[in-house]
mmCIF file of C-alpha atoms in Angstrom:
data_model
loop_
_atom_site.group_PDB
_atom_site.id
_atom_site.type_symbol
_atom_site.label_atom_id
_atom_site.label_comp_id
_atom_site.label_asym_id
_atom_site.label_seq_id
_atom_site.Cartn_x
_atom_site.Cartn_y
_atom_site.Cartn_z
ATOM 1 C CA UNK A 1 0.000 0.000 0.000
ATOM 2 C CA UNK A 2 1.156 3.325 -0.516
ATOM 3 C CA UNK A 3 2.097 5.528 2.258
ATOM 4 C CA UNK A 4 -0.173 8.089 1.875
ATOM 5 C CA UNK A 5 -3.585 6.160 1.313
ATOM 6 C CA UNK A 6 -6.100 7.014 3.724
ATOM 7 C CA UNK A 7 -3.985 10.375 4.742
ATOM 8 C CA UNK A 8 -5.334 12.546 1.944
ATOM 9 C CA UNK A 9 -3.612 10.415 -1.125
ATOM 10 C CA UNK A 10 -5.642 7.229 -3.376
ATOM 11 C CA UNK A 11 -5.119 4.090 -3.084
ATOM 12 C CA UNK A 12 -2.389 3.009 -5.448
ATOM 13 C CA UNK A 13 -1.635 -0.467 -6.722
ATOM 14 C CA UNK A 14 0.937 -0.828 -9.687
ATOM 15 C CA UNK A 15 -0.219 -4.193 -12.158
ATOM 16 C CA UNK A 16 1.455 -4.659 -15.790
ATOM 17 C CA UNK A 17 -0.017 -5.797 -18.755
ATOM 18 C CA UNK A 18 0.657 -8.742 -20.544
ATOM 19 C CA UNK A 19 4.159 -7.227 -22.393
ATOM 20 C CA UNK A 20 5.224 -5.931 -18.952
ATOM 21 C CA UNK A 21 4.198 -2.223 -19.469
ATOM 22 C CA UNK A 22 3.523 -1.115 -15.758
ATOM 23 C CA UNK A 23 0.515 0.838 -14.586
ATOM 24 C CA UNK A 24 -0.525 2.572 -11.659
ATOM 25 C CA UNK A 25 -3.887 2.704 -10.868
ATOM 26 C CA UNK A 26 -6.040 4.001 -8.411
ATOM 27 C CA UNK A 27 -8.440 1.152 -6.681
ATOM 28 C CA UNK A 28 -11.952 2.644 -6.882
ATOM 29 C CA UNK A 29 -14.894 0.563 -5.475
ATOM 30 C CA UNK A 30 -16.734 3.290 -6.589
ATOM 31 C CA UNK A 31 -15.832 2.966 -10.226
ATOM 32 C CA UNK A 32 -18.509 1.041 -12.075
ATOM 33 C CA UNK A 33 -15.763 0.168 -14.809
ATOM 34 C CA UNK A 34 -12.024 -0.440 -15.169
ATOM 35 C CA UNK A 35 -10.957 2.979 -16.820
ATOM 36 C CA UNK A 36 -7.224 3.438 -18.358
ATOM 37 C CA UNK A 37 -5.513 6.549 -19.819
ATOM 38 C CA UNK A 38 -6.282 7.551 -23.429
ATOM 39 C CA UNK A 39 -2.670 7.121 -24.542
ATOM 40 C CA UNK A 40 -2.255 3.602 -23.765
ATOM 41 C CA UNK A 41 -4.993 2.569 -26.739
ATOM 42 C CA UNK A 42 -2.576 2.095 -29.367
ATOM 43 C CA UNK A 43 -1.789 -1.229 -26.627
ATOM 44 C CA UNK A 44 -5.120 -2.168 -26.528
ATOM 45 C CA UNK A 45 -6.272 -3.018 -30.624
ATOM 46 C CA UNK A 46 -9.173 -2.089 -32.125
ATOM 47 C CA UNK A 47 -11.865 0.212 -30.643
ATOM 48 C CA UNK A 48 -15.661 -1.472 -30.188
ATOM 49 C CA UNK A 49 -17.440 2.053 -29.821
ATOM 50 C CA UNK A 50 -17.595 5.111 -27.553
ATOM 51 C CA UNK A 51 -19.865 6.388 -24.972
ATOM 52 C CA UNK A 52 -20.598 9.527 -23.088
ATOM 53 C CA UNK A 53 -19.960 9.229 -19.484
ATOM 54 C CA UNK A 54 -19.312 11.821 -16.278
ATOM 55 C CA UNK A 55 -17.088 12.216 -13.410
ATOM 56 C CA UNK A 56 -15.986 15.292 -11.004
ATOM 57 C CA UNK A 57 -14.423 16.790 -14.162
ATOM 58 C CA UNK A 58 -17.038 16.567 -16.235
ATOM 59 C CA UNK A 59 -18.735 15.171 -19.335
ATOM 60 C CA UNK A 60 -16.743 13.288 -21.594
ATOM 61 C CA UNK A 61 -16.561 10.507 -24.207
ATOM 62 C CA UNK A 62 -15.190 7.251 -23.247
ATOM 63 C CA UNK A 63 -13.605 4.779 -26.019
ATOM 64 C CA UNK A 64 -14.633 1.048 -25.492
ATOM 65 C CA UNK A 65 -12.031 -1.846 -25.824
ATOM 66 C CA UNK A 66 -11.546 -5.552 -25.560
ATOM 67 C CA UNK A 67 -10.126 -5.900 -22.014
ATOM 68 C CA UNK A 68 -6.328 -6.723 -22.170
ATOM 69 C CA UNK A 69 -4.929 -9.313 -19.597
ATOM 70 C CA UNK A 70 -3.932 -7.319 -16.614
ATOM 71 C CA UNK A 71 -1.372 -9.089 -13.670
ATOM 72 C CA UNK A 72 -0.652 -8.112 -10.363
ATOM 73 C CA UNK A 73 2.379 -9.057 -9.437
ATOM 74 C CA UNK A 74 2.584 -12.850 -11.063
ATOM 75 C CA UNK A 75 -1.224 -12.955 -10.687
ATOM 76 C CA UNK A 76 -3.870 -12.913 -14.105
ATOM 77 C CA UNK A 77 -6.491 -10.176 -12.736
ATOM 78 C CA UNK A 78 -9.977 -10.683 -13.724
ATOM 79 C CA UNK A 79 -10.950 -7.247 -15.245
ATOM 80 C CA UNK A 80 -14.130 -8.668 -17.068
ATOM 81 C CA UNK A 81 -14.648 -8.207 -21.170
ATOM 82 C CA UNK A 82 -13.911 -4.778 -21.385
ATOM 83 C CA UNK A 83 -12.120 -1.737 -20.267
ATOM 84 C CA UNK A 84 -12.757 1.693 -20.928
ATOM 85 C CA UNK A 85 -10.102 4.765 -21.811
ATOM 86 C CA UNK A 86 -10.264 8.859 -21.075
ATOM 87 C CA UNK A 87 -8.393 11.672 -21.850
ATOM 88 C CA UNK A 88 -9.974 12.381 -18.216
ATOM 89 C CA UNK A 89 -7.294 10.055 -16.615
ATOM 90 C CA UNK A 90 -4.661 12.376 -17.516
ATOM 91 C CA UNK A 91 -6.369 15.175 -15.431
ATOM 92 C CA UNK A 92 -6.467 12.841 -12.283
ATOM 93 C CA UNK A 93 -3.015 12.050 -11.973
ATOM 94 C CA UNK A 94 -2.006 16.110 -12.733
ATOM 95 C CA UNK A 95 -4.081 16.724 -9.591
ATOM 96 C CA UNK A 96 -2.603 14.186 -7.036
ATOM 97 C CA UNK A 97 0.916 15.039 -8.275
ATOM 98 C CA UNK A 98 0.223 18.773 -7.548
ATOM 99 C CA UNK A 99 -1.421 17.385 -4.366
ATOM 100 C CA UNK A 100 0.935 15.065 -3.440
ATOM 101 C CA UNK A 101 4.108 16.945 -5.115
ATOM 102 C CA UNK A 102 5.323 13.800 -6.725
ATOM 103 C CA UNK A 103 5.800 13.146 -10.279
ATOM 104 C CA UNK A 104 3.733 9.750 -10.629
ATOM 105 C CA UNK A 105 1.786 9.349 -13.957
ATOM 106 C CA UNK A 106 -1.237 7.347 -12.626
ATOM 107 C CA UNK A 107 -2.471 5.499 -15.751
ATOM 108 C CA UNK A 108 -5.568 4.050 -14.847
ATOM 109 C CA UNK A 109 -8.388 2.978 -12.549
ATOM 110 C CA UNK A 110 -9.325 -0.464 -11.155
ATOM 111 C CA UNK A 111 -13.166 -0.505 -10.878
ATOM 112 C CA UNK A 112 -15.663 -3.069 -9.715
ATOM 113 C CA UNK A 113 -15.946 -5.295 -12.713
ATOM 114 C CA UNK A 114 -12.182 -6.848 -11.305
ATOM 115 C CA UNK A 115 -12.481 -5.788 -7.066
ATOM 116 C CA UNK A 116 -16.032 -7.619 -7.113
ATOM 117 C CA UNK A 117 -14.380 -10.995 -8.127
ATOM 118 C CA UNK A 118 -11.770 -10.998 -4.858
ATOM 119 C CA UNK A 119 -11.394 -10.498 -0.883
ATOM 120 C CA UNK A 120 -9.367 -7.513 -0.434
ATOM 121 C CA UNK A 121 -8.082 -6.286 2.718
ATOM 122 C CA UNK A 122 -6.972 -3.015 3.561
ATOM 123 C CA UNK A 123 -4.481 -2.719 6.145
ATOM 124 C CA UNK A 124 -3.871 0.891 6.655
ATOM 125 C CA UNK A 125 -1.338 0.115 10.288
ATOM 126 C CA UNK A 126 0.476 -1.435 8.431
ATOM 127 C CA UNK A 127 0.575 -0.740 4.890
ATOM 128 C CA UNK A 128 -0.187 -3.440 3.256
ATOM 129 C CA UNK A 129 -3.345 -4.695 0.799
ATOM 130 C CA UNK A 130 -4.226 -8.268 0.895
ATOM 131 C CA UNK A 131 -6.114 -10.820 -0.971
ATOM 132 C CA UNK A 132 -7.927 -13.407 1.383
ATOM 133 C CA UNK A 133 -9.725 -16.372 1.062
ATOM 134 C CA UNK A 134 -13.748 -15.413 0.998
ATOM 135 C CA UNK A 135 -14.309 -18.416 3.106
ATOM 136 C CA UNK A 136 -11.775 -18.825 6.103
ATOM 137 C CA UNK A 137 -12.778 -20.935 8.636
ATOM 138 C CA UNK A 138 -13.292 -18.265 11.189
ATOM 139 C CA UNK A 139 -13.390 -14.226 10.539
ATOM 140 C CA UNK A 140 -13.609 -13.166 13.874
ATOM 141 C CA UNK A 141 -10.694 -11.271 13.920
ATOM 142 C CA UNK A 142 -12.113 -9.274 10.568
ATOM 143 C CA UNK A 143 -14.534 -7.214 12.918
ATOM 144 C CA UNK A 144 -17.761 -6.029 12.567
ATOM 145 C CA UNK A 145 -19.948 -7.334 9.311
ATOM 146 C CA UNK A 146 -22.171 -4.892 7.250
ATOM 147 C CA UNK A 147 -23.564 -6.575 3.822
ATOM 148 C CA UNK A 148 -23.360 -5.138 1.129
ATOM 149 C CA UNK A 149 -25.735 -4.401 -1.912
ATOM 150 C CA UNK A 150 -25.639 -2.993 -5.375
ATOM 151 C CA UNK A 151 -22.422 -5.060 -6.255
ATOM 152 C CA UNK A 152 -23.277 -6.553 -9.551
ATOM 153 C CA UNK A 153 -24.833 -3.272 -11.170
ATOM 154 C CA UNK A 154 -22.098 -1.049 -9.782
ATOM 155 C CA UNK A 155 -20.562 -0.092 -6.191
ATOM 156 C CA UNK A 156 -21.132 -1.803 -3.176
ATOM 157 C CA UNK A 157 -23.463 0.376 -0.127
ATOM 158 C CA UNK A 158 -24.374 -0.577 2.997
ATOM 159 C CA UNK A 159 -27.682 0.359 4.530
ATOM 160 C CA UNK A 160 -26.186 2.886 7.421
ATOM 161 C CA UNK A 161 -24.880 6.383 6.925
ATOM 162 C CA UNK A 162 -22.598 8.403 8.871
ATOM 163 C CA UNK A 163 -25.442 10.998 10.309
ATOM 164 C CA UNK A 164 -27.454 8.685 12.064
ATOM 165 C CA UNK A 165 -30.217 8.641 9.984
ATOM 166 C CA UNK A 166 -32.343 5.819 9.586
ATOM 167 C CA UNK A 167 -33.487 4.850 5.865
ATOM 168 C CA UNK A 168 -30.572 6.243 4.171
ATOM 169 C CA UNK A 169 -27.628 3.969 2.754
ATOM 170 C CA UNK A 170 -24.321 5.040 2.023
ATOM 171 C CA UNK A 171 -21.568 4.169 -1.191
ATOM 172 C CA UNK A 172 -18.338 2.653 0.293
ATOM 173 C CA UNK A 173 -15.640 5.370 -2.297
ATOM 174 C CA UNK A 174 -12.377 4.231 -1.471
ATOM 175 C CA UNK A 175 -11.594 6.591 -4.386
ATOM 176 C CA UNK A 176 -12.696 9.030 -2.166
ATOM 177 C CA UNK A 177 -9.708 10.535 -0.432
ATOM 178 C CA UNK A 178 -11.314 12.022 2.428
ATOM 179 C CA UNK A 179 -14.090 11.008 5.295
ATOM 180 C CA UNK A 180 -16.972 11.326 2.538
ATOM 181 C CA UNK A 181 -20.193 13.190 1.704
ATOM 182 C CA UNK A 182 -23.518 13.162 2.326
ATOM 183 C CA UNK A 183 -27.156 14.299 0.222
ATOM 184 C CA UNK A 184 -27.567 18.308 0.619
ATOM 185 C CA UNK A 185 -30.775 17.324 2.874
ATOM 186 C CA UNK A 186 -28.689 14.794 5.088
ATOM 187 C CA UNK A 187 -26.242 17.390 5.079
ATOM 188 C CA UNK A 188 -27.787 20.165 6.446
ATOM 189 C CA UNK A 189 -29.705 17.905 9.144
ATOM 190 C CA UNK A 190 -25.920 16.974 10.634
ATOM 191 C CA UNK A 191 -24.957 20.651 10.966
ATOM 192 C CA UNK A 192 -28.350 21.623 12.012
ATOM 193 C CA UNK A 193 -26.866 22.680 15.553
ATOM 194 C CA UNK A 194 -30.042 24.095 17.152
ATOM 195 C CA UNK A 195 -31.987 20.891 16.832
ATOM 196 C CA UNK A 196 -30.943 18.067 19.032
ATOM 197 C CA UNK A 197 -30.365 14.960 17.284
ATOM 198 C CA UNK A 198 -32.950 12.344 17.776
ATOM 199 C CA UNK A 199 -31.672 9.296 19.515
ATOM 200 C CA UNK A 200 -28.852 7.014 17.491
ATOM 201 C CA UNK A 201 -28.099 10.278 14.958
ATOM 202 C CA UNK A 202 -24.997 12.846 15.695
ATOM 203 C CA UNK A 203 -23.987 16.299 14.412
ATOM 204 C CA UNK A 204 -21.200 17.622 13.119
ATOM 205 C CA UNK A 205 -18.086 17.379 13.286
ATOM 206 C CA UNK A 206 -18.493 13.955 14.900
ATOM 207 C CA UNK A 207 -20.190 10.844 13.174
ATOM 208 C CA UNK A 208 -21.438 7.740 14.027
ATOM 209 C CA UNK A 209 -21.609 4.039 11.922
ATOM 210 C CA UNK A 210 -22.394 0.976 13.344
ATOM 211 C CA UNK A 211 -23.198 1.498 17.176
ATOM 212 C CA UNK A 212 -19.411 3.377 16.716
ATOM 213 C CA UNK A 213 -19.149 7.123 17.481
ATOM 214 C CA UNK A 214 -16.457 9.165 14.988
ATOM 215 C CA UNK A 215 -15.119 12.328 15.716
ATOM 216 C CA UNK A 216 -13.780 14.749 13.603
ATOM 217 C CA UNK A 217 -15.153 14.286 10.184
ATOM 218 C CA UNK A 218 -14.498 15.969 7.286
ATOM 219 C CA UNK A 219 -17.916 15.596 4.947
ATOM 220 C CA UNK A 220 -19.120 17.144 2.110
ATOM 221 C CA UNK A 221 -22.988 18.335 1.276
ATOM 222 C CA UNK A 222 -22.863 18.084 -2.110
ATOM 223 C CA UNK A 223 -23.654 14.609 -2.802
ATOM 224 C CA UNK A 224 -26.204 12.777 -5.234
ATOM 225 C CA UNK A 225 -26.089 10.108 -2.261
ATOM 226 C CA UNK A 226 -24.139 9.663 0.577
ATOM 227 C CA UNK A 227 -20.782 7.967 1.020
ATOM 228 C CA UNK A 228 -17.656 6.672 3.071
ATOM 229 C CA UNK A 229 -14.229 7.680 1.272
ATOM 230 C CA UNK A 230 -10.684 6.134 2.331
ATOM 231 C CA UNK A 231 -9.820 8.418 5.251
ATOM 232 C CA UNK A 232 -12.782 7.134 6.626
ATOM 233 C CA UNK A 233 -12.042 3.800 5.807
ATOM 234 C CA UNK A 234 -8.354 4.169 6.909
ATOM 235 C CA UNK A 235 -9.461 4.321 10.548
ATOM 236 C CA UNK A 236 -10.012 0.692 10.801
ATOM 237 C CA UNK A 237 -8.701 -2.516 9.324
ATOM 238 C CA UNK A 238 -11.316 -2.990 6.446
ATOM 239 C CA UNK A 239 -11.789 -6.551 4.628
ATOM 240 C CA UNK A 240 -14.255 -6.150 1.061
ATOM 241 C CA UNK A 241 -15.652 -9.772 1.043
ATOM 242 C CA UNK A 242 -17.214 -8.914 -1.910
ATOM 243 C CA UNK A 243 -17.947 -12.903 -3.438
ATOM 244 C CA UNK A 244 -20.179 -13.007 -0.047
ATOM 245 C CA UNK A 245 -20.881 -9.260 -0.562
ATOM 246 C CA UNK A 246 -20.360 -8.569 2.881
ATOM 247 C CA UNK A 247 -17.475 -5.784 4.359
ATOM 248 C CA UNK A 248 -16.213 -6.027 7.672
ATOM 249 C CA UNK A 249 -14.773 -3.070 9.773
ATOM 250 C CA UNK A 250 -12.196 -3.196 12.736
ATOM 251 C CA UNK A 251 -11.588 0.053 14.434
ATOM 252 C CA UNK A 252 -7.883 0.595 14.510
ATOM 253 C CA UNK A 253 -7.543 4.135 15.170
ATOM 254 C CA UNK A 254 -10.091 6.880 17.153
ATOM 255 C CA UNK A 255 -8.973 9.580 14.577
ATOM 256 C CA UNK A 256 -8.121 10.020 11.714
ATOM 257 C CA UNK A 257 -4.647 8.837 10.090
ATOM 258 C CA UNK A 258 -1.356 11.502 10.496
ATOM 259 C CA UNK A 259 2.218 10.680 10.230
ATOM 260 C CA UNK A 260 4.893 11.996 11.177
ATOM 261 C CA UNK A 261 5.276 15.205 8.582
ATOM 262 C CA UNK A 262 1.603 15.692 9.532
ATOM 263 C CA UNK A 263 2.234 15.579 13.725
ATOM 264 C CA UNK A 264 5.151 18.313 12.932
ATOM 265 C CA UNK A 265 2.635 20.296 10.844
ATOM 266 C CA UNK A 266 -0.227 19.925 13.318
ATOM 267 C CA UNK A 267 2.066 20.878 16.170
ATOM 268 C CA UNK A 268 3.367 24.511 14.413
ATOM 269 C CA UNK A 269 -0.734 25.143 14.655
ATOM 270 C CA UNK A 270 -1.324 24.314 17.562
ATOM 271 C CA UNK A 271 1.964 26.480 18.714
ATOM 272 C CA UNK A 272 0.168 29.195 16.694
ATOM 273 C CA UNK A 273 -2.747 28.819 18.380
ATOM 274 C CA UNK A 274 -1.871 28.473 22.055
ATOM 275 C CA UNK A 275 0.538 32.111 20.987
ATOM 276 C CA UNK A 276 -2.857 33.988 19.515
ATOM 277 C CA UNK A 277 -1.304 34.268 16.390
ATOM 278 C CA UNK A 278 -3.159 31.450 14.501
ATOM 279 C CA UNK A 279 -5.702 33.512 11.989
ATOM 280 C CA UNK A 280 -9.206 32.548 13.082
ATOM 281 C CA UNK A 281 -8.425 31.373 16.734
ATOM 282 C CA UNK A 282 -8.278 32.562 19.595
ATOM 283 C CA UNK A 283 -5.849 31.671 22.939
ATOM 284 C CA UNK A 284 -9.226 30.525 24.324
ATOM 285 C CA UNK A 285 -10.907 28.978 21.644
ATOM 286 C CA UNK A 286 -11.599 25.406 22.222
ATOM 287 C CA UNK A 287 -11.164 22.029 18.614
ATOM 288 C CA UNK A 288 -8.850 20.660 17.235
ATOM 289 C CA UNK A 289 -6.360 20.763 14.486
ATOM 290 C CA UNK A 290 -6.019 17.926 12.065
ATOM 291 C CA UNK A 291 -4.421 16.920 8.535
ATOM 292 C CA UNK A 292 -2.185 15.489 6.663
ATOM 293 C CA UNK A 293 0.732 16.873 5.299
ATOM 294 C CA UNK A 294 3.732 15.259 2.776
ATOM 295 C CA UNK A 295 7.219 15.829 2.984
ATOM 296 C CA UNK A 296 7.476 19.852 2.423
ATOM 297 C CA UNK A 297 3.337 20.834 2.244
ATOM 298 C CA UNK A 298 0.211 19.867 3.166
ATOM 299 C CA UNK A 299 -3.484 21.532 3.730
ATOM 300 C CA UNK A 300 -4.418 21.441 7.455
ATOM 301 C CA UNK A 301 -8.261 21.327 9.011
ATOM 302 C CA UNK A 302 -9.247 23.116 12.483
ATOM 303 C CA UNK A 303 -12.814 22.279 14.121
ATOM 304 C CA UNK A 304 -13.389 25.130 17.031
ATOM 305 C CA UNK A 305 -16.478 23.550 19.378
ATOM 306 C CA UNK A 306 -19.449 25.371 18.657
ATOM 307 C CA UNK A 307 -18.470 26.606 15.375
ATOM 308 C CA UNK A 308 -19.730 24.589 12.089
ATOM 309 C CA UNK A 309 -17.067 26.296 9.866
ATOM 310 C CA UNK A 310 -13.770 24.562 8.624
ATOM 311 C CA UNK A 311 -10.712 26.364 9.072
ATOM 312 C CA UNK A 312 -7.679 25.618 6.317
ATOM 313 C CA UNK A 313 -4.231 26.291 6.670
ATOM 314 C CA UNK A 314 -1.779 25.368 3.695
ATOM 315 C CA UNK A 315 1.605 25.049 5.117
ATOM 316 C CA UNK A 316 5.125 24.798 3.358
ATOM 317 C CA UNK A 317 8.415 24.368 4.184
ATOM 318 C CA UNK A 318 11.655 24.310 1.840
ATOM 319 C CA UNK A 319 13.244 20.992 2.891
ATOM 320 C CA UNK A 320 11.745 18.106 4.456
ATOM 321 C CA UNK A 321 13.372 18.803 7.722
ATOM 322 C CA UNK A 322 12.929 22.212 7.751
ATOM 323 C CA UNK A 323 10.468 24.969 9.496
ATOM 324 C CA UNK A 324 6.871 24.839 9.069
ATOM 325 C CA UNK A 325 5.558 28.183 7.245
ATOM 326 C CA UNK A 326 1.935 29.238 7.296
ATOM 327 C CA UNK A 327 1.305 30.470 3.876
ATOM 328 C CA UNK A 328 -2.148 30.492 3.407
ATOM 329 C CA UNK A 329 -5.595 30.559 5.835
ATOM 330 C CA UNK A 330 -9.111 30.794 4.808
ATOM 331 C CA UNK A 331 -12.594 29.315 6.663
ATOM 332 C CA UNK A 332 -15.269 27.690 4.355
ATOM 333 C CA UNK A 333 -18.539 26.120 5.150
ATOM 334 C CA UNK A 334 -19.209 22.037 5.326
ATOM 335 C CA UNK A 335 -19.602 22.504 1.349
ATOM 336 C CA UNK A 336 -16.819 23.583 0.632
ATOM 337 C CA UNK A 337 -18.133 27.490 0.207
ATOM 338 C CA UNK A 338 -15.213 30.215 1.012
ATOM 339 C CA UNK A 339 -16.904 32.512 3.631
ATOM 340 C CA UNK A 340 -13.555 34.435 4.407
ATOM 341 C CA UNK A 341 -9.954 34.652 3.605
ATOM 342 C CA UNK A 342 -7.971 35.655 6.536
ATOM 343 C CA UNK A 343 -5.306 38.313 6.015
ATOM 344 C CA UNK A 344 -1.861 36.355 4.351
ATOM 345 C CA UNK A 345 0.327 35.648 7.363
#
């Protein structure tokens, strides 16, 4: 696994195709179809039509190909009959380079028509992604079950959500990179602060799945339907059983994922903070400070109690073991709306 899934980065796998071309590709239950960069067609023979298909960058046209034989590691993946290509691809792995500040040219993404055949488990503690027999003798030790529906005509849901609220399922995203999202009505029910929750149902910042209470979440209201992303996700060891169509969660962690560029980040906040000189905050002001952050930058969240606003701070620094630097802060709502950019530090 790579190190930064589940701390603001994708889940990365790298498989090869059958001449040994390598790929790295993003593992997306919540990817309908197996989906490779545009420029690897002249690899895949002849096209069997287009479509017109969306994502978060918008409309586009999709070319249609036999599906190539796809290995991980020494293993033949099954991918199903066909794959899919997008100039769209391309855009993706610009943006978690500039996120990320590496230079990795993610070619692809691995969908449900190849996840739903296997048991995959995701060991965030220790970094590692494993595929398990569906049918061990005992799965105790996988945690708590929730089945799983909607496999075969697209991503898996279960029938919870992180609000609470009764009647309302949620998509498991692990190409989600943070907590997830919820439906613009769900949304505004969890940051309704002035109603009390009924019993079993929470309110921002803090969710709740499973009988389990979550704090410090970082959701979205923009959603078509609600969902779970990796940071989420990354907070427990998590085993897809999807042959029995079943995923099982074991709470590792109470928060969510940092390491150790993000603890050094988190800290020069919280200096800020406790020194009245953090923009938004005051000495007295009561939250918390949370993030991740890669070697020399990184996008940091504070949560004051009482407040529903999200405040960001991008910090940089010019070697990996040099000063923190606050070089940007700004407070949006849980939307992701700007309502004001503090003066530049």
């Amino acid at each position: 696994m790579n190190r930064g899934a589940g701390r603001g980065d994708e889940l990365l796998v790298t498989a090869h195709l059958e001449n040994g071309r390598e790929l790295l590709l993003v593992v997306d239950t919540g990817a309908s179809y197996t989906l490779f960069d545009s420029s690897l067609a002249p690899l895949l023979g002849k096209p069997l039509g287009t479509a017109r298909s969306g994502s978060c960058y918008g409309k586009t046209t999709i070319t249609l190909y036999k599906a190539p034989k796809l290995y991980l590691g020494d293993t033949l993946l099954e991918i199903g009959d066909r794959i899919t290509t997008s100039t769209q691809i391309q855009l993706l792995s610009n943006d978690l380079s500039r996120m990320t500040h590496t230079n990795r040219p993610v070619m692809g993404v691995l969908g449900m028509p190849c996840l739903k055949h296997y048991c995959v488990q995701l060991d965030f503690a220790a970094g590692k992604v494993r595929f398990l027999n569906p049918n061990p003798s005992n799965k105790d030790d996988w945690g708590k079950a929730f089945s799983l529906t909607a496999i075969n005509g697209g991503s898996p849901s279960i029938r919870e959500n992180l609000a609470g609220v009764k009647g309302r399922g949620t998509l498991i995203d692990t190409g989600c990179n943070f907590d997830g999202f919820l439906t613009p009505k769900l949304y505004r029910q969890w940051t309704n602060h002035v109603a009390s929750p009924a019993p079993g149902q929470t309110r921002s910042p803090n969710g709740t799945l499973g009988g389990d209470d979550y704090p410090h979440l970082t959701l979205h209201g923009d959603g078509t339907f609600s969902g779970v992303g990796l940071s989420f996700l990354s907070r427990h060891l998590v085993t897809f059983d999807f042959p029995n169509r079943t995923i099982y969660l074991k709470r590792t962690s109470v928060g969510p994922l940092v390491d150790e560029e993000g603890e050094a980040a988190v800290k020069f906040l919280e200096d800020l903070r406790d020194r009245g000189q953090l923009p938004g905050w005051t000495k007295l002001d009561k939250g918390q400070i949370t993030g991740f952050a890669y070697p020399t930058s990184g996008i940091l969240e504070g949560y004051k109690s009482g407040d529903s606003a999200i405040y960001l701070y991008a910090v940089a620094r010019t070697s990996k073991d040099g000063p923190w630097k606050l070089q940007r802060a700004w407070r949006t709502d849980r939307s992701d709306h700007l309502i004001e950019e503090f003066p530049a530090p």
